[in-house]
Amino acid sequence: MKSYPDDHCFTSKKTPTRSRQRKSWQAVGMALIGIMSLQINANAQMKIWERDDEIIENYGQIQLRMTKMFNRDAEMNGFTAHTIHRQTSVSAIYRGACRKLINVETVASDTRKLDLSRFLQTRSGNDLPVSDVLEVLRNGILDQCDDEVEVIRFTFHPAHHTKEDYTYEGTMTKANGWRIQDGRVETDFDQYHTFELAYRDVFSVAGMRYRGGCDPEPVLLLEPQFANNQERALAKPVKMHSWGMVAADVSKMYLKECPATETIKFIINPLSQDYKCKTEGQDCFLITRKSDDWKVDASQMVLKEYNSPIADFGDFVEVLAAGRFDIVRHYKNFFGFFLESALGAYSDYCGGHIKDPVGRRIFTVERKFDDNGFLISETVDGEPREIRLERKYADTYDRYFGTWKPWATMRMISSTLKSHHRETNPFLATSLAIGFFTSNINQLQEILSGQCSDERITTAYENMYNFANNKPPITGKFTTDKEPPLPDPDNGSSATEAMKSILAKRQQRVDQQNQRAQAEAQKRMEDFKRRKAEGIRIHSGSKGRQTPAVPSNFPNRNAVNPRAPQNNHYGNANQADMMRQHQENQQKIQALAMEYQKRMLESTQQFSQDMQNAQTPQERLAIQQRYQKEQQQRNLELQQKMMELRGQAN
């Protein structure tokens, strides 16, 4: 046994003091155990959506996990219940709130672990290895929902694509003893069926989000689905054919949830810029019908008719002769086609008027590609075309040569697509599009023949060069009554009146989410204050307790200075005051952080609402910049206040 010098030994008088210390700490420990027991009992009485922790229970090879939904747009009192069989890897999951009819998804992670041969023969749910995971899941949900659930519909499918078809849909009802029934069995509780659909187009931001039940004649809202605020500000407007593709796909998704549906109407918000409602002042919809195999009917919407000041090359000559570059700027692609064609025609019909000529040789090349897009051969087709240009025009010609061809291609494609919406012959539309280009080229022959020295032609010829090279126009010689095309106002919803009820329901959901978020923030604040108050009472109760007198020369590993007087729990009165002040400052800092978090939550909610109400990309970008500026200002204020409090603490 290790011995100490006599002046380091405990005396018999100190033994009772150490005994009293031990009993005191035992009492504190028992109190803490009691508090923890009360907390555990309180948690056990709370529903899962009222708790912040997770329930994990094991039943043999099956594990049940339940937790509340933490995402901001979660359903009121929503929770997630999930079971998994460790051996077979079959899982079942439910997401939602308590209701009379719920939908459960069961998934087989690895079908190789399962014997599904009998199921492939019978297609009966009783031959699927799902009854045990469904039973554990059902009992967990019923325990939380106080036996409110009357019907459970479930689906089964593999997690990965398989050669065999293992998909299944079944029904279980309380009235039938929760036995599995094949298919979607009609019940008296089908009106309680709710579901959520989320869809976004692959090639655009067109999409839809829906949360609700089955309606006899549903009206669904199609609108852009943005991944982030940057995409919200920069995304291109959605074309009409993209909305049609979304409507077709969503119809199939809705039909899967509501097989009795006969007709679905779709609101487009905003309606594509080139379209308007056929009947002025009335709502218009995309419609899909079961009787028409869910094909999209867009007959209630028609293309806008635009009054274009420049319809052909003749208009171009008139506008250029008048020096109206403000009109030409609206037709930059068309101008490229005009410049290349006009210089070629001027070479053919007015070559003698070119004073300082340079030549260009143009070849027509035929290229062949294989099925994979690789070039196979390239041959020159026919004789090259020789054209003569005024030297100062040569560089301009080279810059503009061929730049208009992608626009011409898109024009022909657009004409074909528009013919589909107008229910006209697409081949006729393509022929008319090609005829537009050939007729304009032929028109140049009529304009230039015998008119090469005409002042109107020479002025237009010079202004064509000036516009292409950002030089001021020649004005005052000729006039035109043409004006720039008026900007087309942005489209709104295709069905303003029908959309009001959808927006009202959405606002109600947002209000509920905000109320829940504020309630949870208030609860966290109260819990924080309660825990801090309990911590302060524990310190104040122990601070007055005097420690036993110990010789100053007794070795104390915890003491900074073993010879310092041990007046109380903190060492001396000054240290106690400093510690108390430090705790008060820490409380202020934490309270300040909680207040900042609350303000950030309110600001984020307001930002989200403003972004939803914004109508144009410019408005959304301005809102985003304002929000970032306000956030930076709040962060700066928080840092300054934190520094002040920490300075007081030091």
mmCIF file with all atom_site columns, N, CA and C in Angstrom, residues 446-489:
data_model
loop_
_atom_site.group_PDB
_atom_site.id
_atom_site.type_symbol
_atom_site.label_atom_id
_atom_site.label_alt_id
_atom_site.label_comp_id
_atom_site.label_asym_id
_atom_site.label_entity_id
_atom_site.label_seq_id
_atom_site.pdbx_PDB_ins_code
_atom_site.Cartn_x
_atom_site.Cartn_y
_atom_site.Cartn_z
_atom_site.occupancy
_atom_site.B_iso_or_equiv
_atom_site.pdbx_formal_charge
_atom_site.auth_seq_id
_atom_site.auth_comp_id
_atom_site.auth_asym_id
_atom_site.auth_atom_id
_atom_site.pdbx_PDB_model_num
ATOM 1   N N  . GLU A 1 446 ? -37.193 40.982 -109.040 1.00 0.00 ? 446 GLU A N  1
ATOM 2   C CA . GLU A 1 446 ? -38.136 42.025 -109.434 1.00 0.00 ? 446 GLU A CA 1
ATOM 3   C C  . GLU A 1 446 ? -37.693 43.390 -108.902 1.00 0.00 ? 446 GLU A C  1
ATOM 4   N N  . ILE A 1 447 ? -37.106 43.400 -107.677 1.00 0.00 ? 447 ILE A N  1
ATOM 5   C CA . ILE A 1 447 ? -36.701 44.668 -107.066 1.00 0.00 ? 447 ILE A CA 1
ATOM 6   C C  . ILE A 1 447 ? -35.498 45.277 -107.791 1.00 0.00 ? 447 ILE A C  1
ATOM 7   N N  . LEU A 1 448 ? -34.530 44.432 -108.186 1.00 0.00 ? 448 LEU A N  1
ATOM 8   C CA . LEU A 1 448 ? -33.274 44.936 -108.740 1.00 0.00 ? 448 LEU A CA 1
ATOM 9   C C  . LEU A 1 448 ? -33.289 45.093 -110.256 1.00 0.00 ? 448 LEU A C  1
ATOM 10  N N  . SER A 1 449 ? -34.101 44.334 -110.947 1.00 0.00 ? 449 SER A N  1
ATOM 11  C CA . SER A 1 449 ? -34.073 44.370 -112.421 1.00 0.00 ? 449 SER A CA 1
ATOM 12  C C  . SER A 1 449 ? -34.350 45.780 -112.935 1.00 0.00 ? 449 SER A C  1
ATOM 13  N N  . GLY A 1 450 ? -33.327 46.354 -113.592 1.00 0.00 ? 450 GLY A N  1
ATOM 14  C CA . GLY A 1 450 ? -33.462 47.681 -114.174 1.00 0.00 ? 450 GLY A CA 1
ATOM 15  C C  . GLY A 1 450 ? -33.480 48.803 -113.158 1.00 0.00 ? 450 GLY A C  1
ATOM 16  N N  . GLN A 1 451 ? -33.217 48.514 -111.890 1.00 0.00 ? 451 GLN A N  1
ATOM 17  C CA . GLN A 1 451 ? -33.293 49.530 -110.838 1.00 0.00 ? 451 GLN A CA 1
ATOM 18  C C  . GLN A 1 451 ? -31.967 49.704 -110.104 1.00 0.00 ? 451 GLN A C  1
ATOM 19  N N  . CYS A 1 452 ? -30.867 49.218 -110.661 1.00 0.00 ? 452 CYS A N  1
ATOM 20  C CA . CYS A 1 452 ? -29.587 49.233 -109.949 1.00 0.00 ? 452 CYS A CA 1
ATOM 21  C C  . CYS A 1 452 ? -29.134 50.656 -109.607 1.00 0.00 ? 452 CYS A C  1
ATOM 22  N N  . SER A 1 453 ? -29.487 51.632 -110.421 1.00 0.00 ? 453 SER A N  1
ATOM 23  C CA . SER A 1 453 ? -29.061 53.020 -110.183 1.00 0.00 ? 453 SER A CA 1
ATOM 24  C C  . SER A 1 453 ? -30.113 53.819 -109.424 1.00 0.00 ? 453 SER A C  1
ATOM 25  N N  . ASP A 1 454 ? -31.234 53.202 -109.121 1.00 0.00 ? 454 ASP A N  1
ATOM 26  C CA . ASP A 1 454 ? -32.299 53.903 -108.420 1.00 0.00 ? 454 ASP A CA 1
ATOM 27  C C  . ASP A 1 454 ? -31.806 54.330 -107.037 1.00 0.00 ? 454 ASP A C  1
ATOM 28  N N  . GLU A 1 455 ? -32.087 55.575 -106.655 1.00 0.00 ? 455 GLU A N  1
ATOM 29  C CA . GLU A 1 455 ? -31.574 56.099 -105.377 1.00 0.00 ? 455 GLU A CA 1
ATOM 30  C C  . GLU A 1 455 ? -32.126 55.318 -104.184 1.00 0.00 ? 455 GLU A C  1
ATOM 31  N N  . ARG A 1 456 ? -33.331 54.866 -104.313 1.00 0.00 ? 456 ARG A N  1
ATOM 32  C CA . ARG A 1 456 ? -33.926 54.080 -103.215 1.00 0.00 ? 456 ARG A CA 1
ATOM 33  C C  . ARG A 1 456 ? -33.153 52.785 -103.012 1.00 0.00 ? 456 ARG A C  1
ATOM 34  N N  . ILE A 1 457 ? -32.748 52.124 -104.134 1.00 0.00 ? 457 ILE A N  1
ATOM 35  C CA . ILE A 1 457 ? -31.995 50.874 -104.043 1.00 0.00 ? 457 ILE A CA 1
ATOM 36  C C  . ILE A 1 457 ? -30.594 51.141 -103.493 1.00 0.00 ? 457 ILE A C  1
ATOM 37  N N  . THR A 1 458 ? -29.929 52.175 -103.983 1.00 0.00 ? 458 THR A N  1
ATOM 38  C CA . THR A 1 458 ? -28.563 52.453 -103.530 1.00 0.00 ? 458 THR A CA 1
ATOM 39  C C  . THR A 1 458 ? -28.541 52.868 -102.053 1.00 0.00 ? 458 THR A C  1
ATOM 40  N N  . THR A 1 459 ? -29.582 53.582 -101.602 1.00 0.00 ? 459 THR A N  1
ATOM 41  C CA . THR A 1 459 ? -29.647 53.966 -100.182 1.00 0.00 ? 459 THR A CA 1
ATOM 42  C C  . THR A 1 459 ? -29.853 52.730 -99.300  1.00 0.00 ? 459 THR A C  1
ATOM 43  N N  . ALA A 1 460 ? -30.766 51.851 -99.703  1.00 0.00 ? 460 ALA A N  1
ATOM 44  C CA . ALA A 1 460 ? -30.984 50.611 -98.950  1.00 0.00 ? 460 ALA A CA 1
ATOM 45  C C  . ALA A 1 460 ? -29.722 49.755 -98.951  1.00 0.00 ? 460 ALA A C  1
ATOM 46  N N  . TYR A 1 461 ? -29.021 49.744 -100.102 1.00 0.00 ? 461 TYR A N  1
ATOM 47  C CA . TYR A 1 461 ? -27.777 48.971 -100.249 1.00 0.00 ? 461 TYR A CA 1
ATOM 48  C C  . TYR A 1 461 ? -26.713 49.495 -99.273  1.00 0.00 ? 461 TYR A C  1
ATOM 49  N N  . GLU A 1 462 ? -26.604 50.818 -99.161  1.00 0.00 ? 462 GLU A N  1
ATOM 50  C CA . GLU A 1 462 ? -25.606 51.416 -98.260  1.00 0.00 ? 462 GLU A CA 1
ATOM 51  C C  . GLU A 1 462 ? -26.010 51.233 -96.793  1.00 0.00 ? 462 GLU A C  1
ATOM 52  N N  . ASN A 1 463 ? -27.275 51.383 -96.508  1.00 0.00 ? 463 ASN A N  1
ATOM 53  C CA . ASN A 1 463 ? -27.737 51.212 -95.120  1.00 0.00 ? 463 ASN A CA 1
ATOM 54  C C  . ASN A 1 463 ? -27.645 49.755 -94.658  1.00 0.00 ? 463 ASN A C  1
ATOM 55  N N  . MET A 1 464 ? -27.756 48.814 -95.587  1.00 0.00 ? 464 MET A N  1
ATOM 56  C CA . MET A 1 464 ? -27.555 47.411 -95.239  1.00 0.00 ? 464 MET A CA 1
ATOM 57  C C  . MET A 1 464 ? -26.142 47.218 -94.682  1.00 0.00 ? 464 MET A C  1
ATOM 58  N N  . TYR A 1 465 ? -25.156 47.840 -95.349  1.00 0.00 ? 465 TYR A N  1
ATOM 59  C CA . TYR A 1 465 ? -23.768 47.785 -94.879  1.00 0.00 ? 465 TYR A CA 1
ATOM 60  C C  . TYR A 1 465 ? -23.627 48.498 -93.530  1.00 0.00 ? 465 TYR A C  1
ATOM 61  N N  . ASN A 1 466 ? -24.269 49.654 -93.397  1.00 0.00 ? 466 ASN A N  1
ATOM 62  C CA . ASN A 1 466 ? -24.153 50.421 -92.154  1.00 0.00 ? 466 ASN A CA 1
ATOM 63  C C  . ASN A 1 466 ? -24.718 49.649 -90.961  1.00 0.00 ? 466 ASN A C  1
ATOM 64  N N  . PHE A 1 467 ? -25.869 49.019 -91.129  1.00 0.00 ? 467 PHE A N  1
ATOM 65  C CA . PHE A 1 467 ? -26.464 48.268 -90.023  1.00 0.00 ? 467 PHE A CA 1
ATOM 66  C C  . PHE A 1 467 ? -25.591 47.078 -89.633  1.00 0.00 ? 467 PHE A C  1
ATOM 67  N N  . ALA A 1 468 ? -25.058 46.375 -90.641  1.00 0.00 ? 468 ALA A N  1
ATOM 68  C CA . ALA A 1 468 ? -24.240 45.186 -90.369  1.00 0.00 ? 468 ALA A CA 1
ATOM 69  C C  . ALA A 1 468 ? -22.952 45.540 -89.650  1.00 0.00 ? 468 ALA A C  1
ATOM 70  N N  . ASN A 1 469 ? -22.492 46.783 -89.769  1.00 0.00 ? 469 ASN A N  1
ATOM 71  C CA . ASN A 1 469 ? -21.214 47.199 -89.175  1.00 0.00 ? 469 ASN A CA 1
ATOM 72  C C  . ASN A 1 469 ? -21.390 48.266 -88.096  1.00 0.00 ? 469 ASN A C  1
ATOM 73  N N  . ASN A 1 470 ? -22.625 48.373 -87.550  1.00 0.00 ? 470 ASN A N  1
ATOM 74  C CA . ASN A 1 470 ? -22.896 49.279 -86.423  1.00 0.00 ? 470 ASN A CA 1
ATOM 75  C C  . ASN A 1 470 ? -22.549 50.736 -86.742  1.00 0.00 ? 470 ASN A C  1
ATOM 76  N N  . LYS A 1 471 ? -22.851 51.149 -87.939  1.00 0.00 ? 471 LYS A N  1
ATOM 77  C CA . LYS A 1 471 ? -22.638 52.540 -88.351  1.00 0.00 ? 471 LYS A CA 1
ATOM 78  C C  . LYS A 1 471 ? -23.981 53.256 -88.401  1.00 0.00 ? 471 LYS A C  1
ATOM 79  N N  . PRO A 1 472 ? -23.998 54.575 -88.273  1.00 0.00 ? 472 PRO A N  1
ATOM 80  C CA . PRO A 1 472 ? -25.270 55.308 -88.295  1.00 0.00 ? 472 PRO A CA 1
ATOM 81  C C  . PRO A 1 472 ? -25.942 55.221 -89.664  1.00 0.00 ? 472 PRO A C  1
ATOM 82  N N  . PRO A 1 473 ? -27.256 55.272 -89.714  1.00 0.00 ? 473 PRO A N  1
ATOM 83  C CA . PRO A 1 473 ? -27.971 55.124 -90.993  1.00 0.00 ? 473 PRO A CA 1
ATOM 84  C C  . PRO A 1 473 ? -28.023 56.436 -91.778  1.00 0.00 ? 473 PRO A C  1
ATOM 85  N N  . ILE A 1 474 ? -28.251 56.290 -93.064  1.00 0.00 ? 474 ILE A N  1
ATOM 86  C CA . ILE A 1 474 ? -28.565 57.440 -93.929  1.00 0.00 ? 474 ILE A CA 1
ATOM 87  C C  . ILE A 1 474 ? -30.066 57.675 -93.811  1.00 0.00 ? 474 ILE A C  1
ATOM 88  N N  . THR A 1 475 ? -30.467 58.873 -93.400  1.00 0.00 ? 475 THR A N  1
ATOM 89  C CA . THR A 1 475 ? -31.889 59.156 -93.187  1.00 0.00 ? 475 THR A CA 1
ATOM 90  C C  . THR A 1 475 ? -32.294 60.424 -93.940  1.00 0.00 ? 475 THR A C  1
ATOM 91  N N  . GLY A 1 476 ? -33.588 60.619 -94.013  1.00 0.00 ? 476 GLY A N  1
ATOM 92  C CA . GLY A 1 476 ? -34.129 61.848 -94.587  1.00 0.00 ? 476 GLY A CA 1
ATOM 93  C C  . GLY A 1 476 ? -34.465 61.761 -96.049  1.00 0.00 ? 476 GLY A C  1
ATOM 94  N N  . LYS A 1 477 ? -34.017 60.725 -96.746  1.00 0.00 ? 477 LYS A N  1
ATOM 95  C CA . LYS A 1 477 ? -34.300 60.616 -98.183  1.00 0.00 ? 477 LYS A CA 1
ATOM 96  C C  . LYS A 1 477 ? -35.641 59.951 -98.448  1.00 0.00 ? 477 LYS A C  1
ATOM 97  N N  . PHE A 1 478 ? -35.950 58.935 -97.644  1.00 0.00 ? 478 PHE A N  1
ATOM 98  C CA . PHE A 1 478 ? -37.183 58.175 -97.859  1.00 0.00 ? 478 PHE A CA 1
ATOM 99  C C  . PHE A 1 478 ? -37.881 57.970 -96.511  1.00 0.00 ? 478 PHE A C  1
ATOM 100 N N  . THR A 1 479 ? -39.150 57.693 -96.552  1.00 0.00 ? 479 THR A N  1
ATOM 101 C CA . THR A 1 479 ? -39.937 57.486 -95.332  1.00 0.00 ? 479 THR A CA 1
ATOM 102 C C  . THR A 1 479 ? -40.700 56.168 -95.426  1.00 0.00 ? 479 THR A C  1
ATOM 103 N N  . THR A 1 480 ? -41.203 55.738 -94.276  1.00 0.00 ? 480 THR A N  1
ATOM 104 C CA . THR A 1 480 ? -42.037 54.542 -94.201  1.00 0.00 ? 480 THR A CA 1
ATOM 105 C C  . THR A 1 480 ? -43.032 54.713 -93.065  1.00 0.00 ? 480 THR A C  1
ATOM 106 N N  . ASP A 1 481 ? -44.199 54.149 -93.229  1.00 0.00 ? 481 ASP A N  1
ATOM 107 C CA . ASP A 1 481 ? -45.201 54.215 -92.164  1.00 0.00 ? 481 ASP A CA 1
ATOM 108 C C  . ASP A 1 481 ? -45.125 53.013 -91.230  1.00 0.00 ? 481 ASP A C  1
ATOM 109 N N  . LYS A 1 482 ? -44.131 52.155 -91.429  1.00 0.00 ? 482 LYS A N  1
ATOM 110 C CA . LYS A 1 482 ? -43.978 50.973 -90.579  1.00 0.00 ? 482 LYS A CA 1
ATOM 111 C C  . LYS A 1 482 ? -43.402 51.376 -89.221  1.00 0.00 ? 482 LYS A C  1
ATOM 112 N N  . GLU A 1 483 ? -43.804 50.661 -88.189  1.00 0.00 ? 483 GLU A N  1
ATOM 113 C CA . GLU A 1 483 ? -43.336 50.896 -86.828  1.00 0.00 ? 483 GLU A CA 1
ATOM 114 C C  . GLU A 1 483 ? -42.832 49.584 -86.229  1.00 0.00 ? 483 GLU A C  1
ATOM 115 N N  . PRO A 1 484 ? -41.941 49.662 -85.229  1.00 0.00 ? 484 PRO A N  1
ATOM 116 C CA . PRO A 1 484 ? -41.444 48.424 -84.600  1.00 0.00 ? 484 PRO A CA 1
ATOM 117 C C  . PRO A 1 484 ? -42.601 47.619 -84.005  1.00 0.00 ? 484 PRO A C  1
ATOM 118 N N  . PRO A 1 485 ? -42.478 46.311 -83.988  1.00 0.00 ? 485 PRO A N  1
ATOM 119 C CA . PRO A 1 485 ? -43.540 45.489 -83.388  1.00 0.00 ? 485 PRO A CA 1
ATOM 120 C C  . PRO A 1 485 ? -43.667 45.788 -81.902  1.00 0.00 ? 485 PRO A C  1
ATOM 121 N N  . LEU A 1 486 ? -44.909 45.885 -81.429  1.00 0.00 ? 486 LEU A N  1
ATOM 122 C CA . LEU A 1 486 ? -45.139 46.162 -80.021  1.00 0.00 ? 486 LEU A CA 1
ATOM 123 C C  . LEU A 1 486 ? -44.753 44.946 -79.184  1.00 0.00 ? 486 LEU A C  1
ATOM 124 N N  . PRO A 1 487 ? -44.152 45.167 -78.017  1.00 0.00 ? 487 PRO A N  1
ATOM 125 C CA . PRO A 1 487 ? -43.811 44.027 -77.156  1.00 0.00 ? 487 PRO A CA 1
ATOM 126 C C  . PRO A 1 487 ? -45.071 43.311 -76.680  1.00 0.00 ? 487 PRO A C  1
ATOM 127 N N  . ASP A 1 488 ? -45.045 42.030 -76.765  1.00 0.00 ? 488 ASP A N  1
ATOM 128 C CA . ASP A 1 488 ? -46.199 41.234 -76.377  1.00 0.00 ? 488 ASP A CA 1
ATOM 129 C C  . ASP A 1 488 ? -46.213 41.080 -74.854  1.00 0.00 ? 488 ASP A C  1
ATOM 130 N N  . PRO A 1 489 ? -47.302 41.429 -74.181  1.00 0.00 ? 489 PRO A N  1
ATOM 131 C CA . PRO A 1 489 ? -47.328 41.288 -72.720  1.00 0.00 ? 489 PRO A CA 1
ATOM 132 C C  . PRO A 1 489 ? -47.200 39.817 -72.312  1.00 0.00 ? 489 PRO A C  1
#
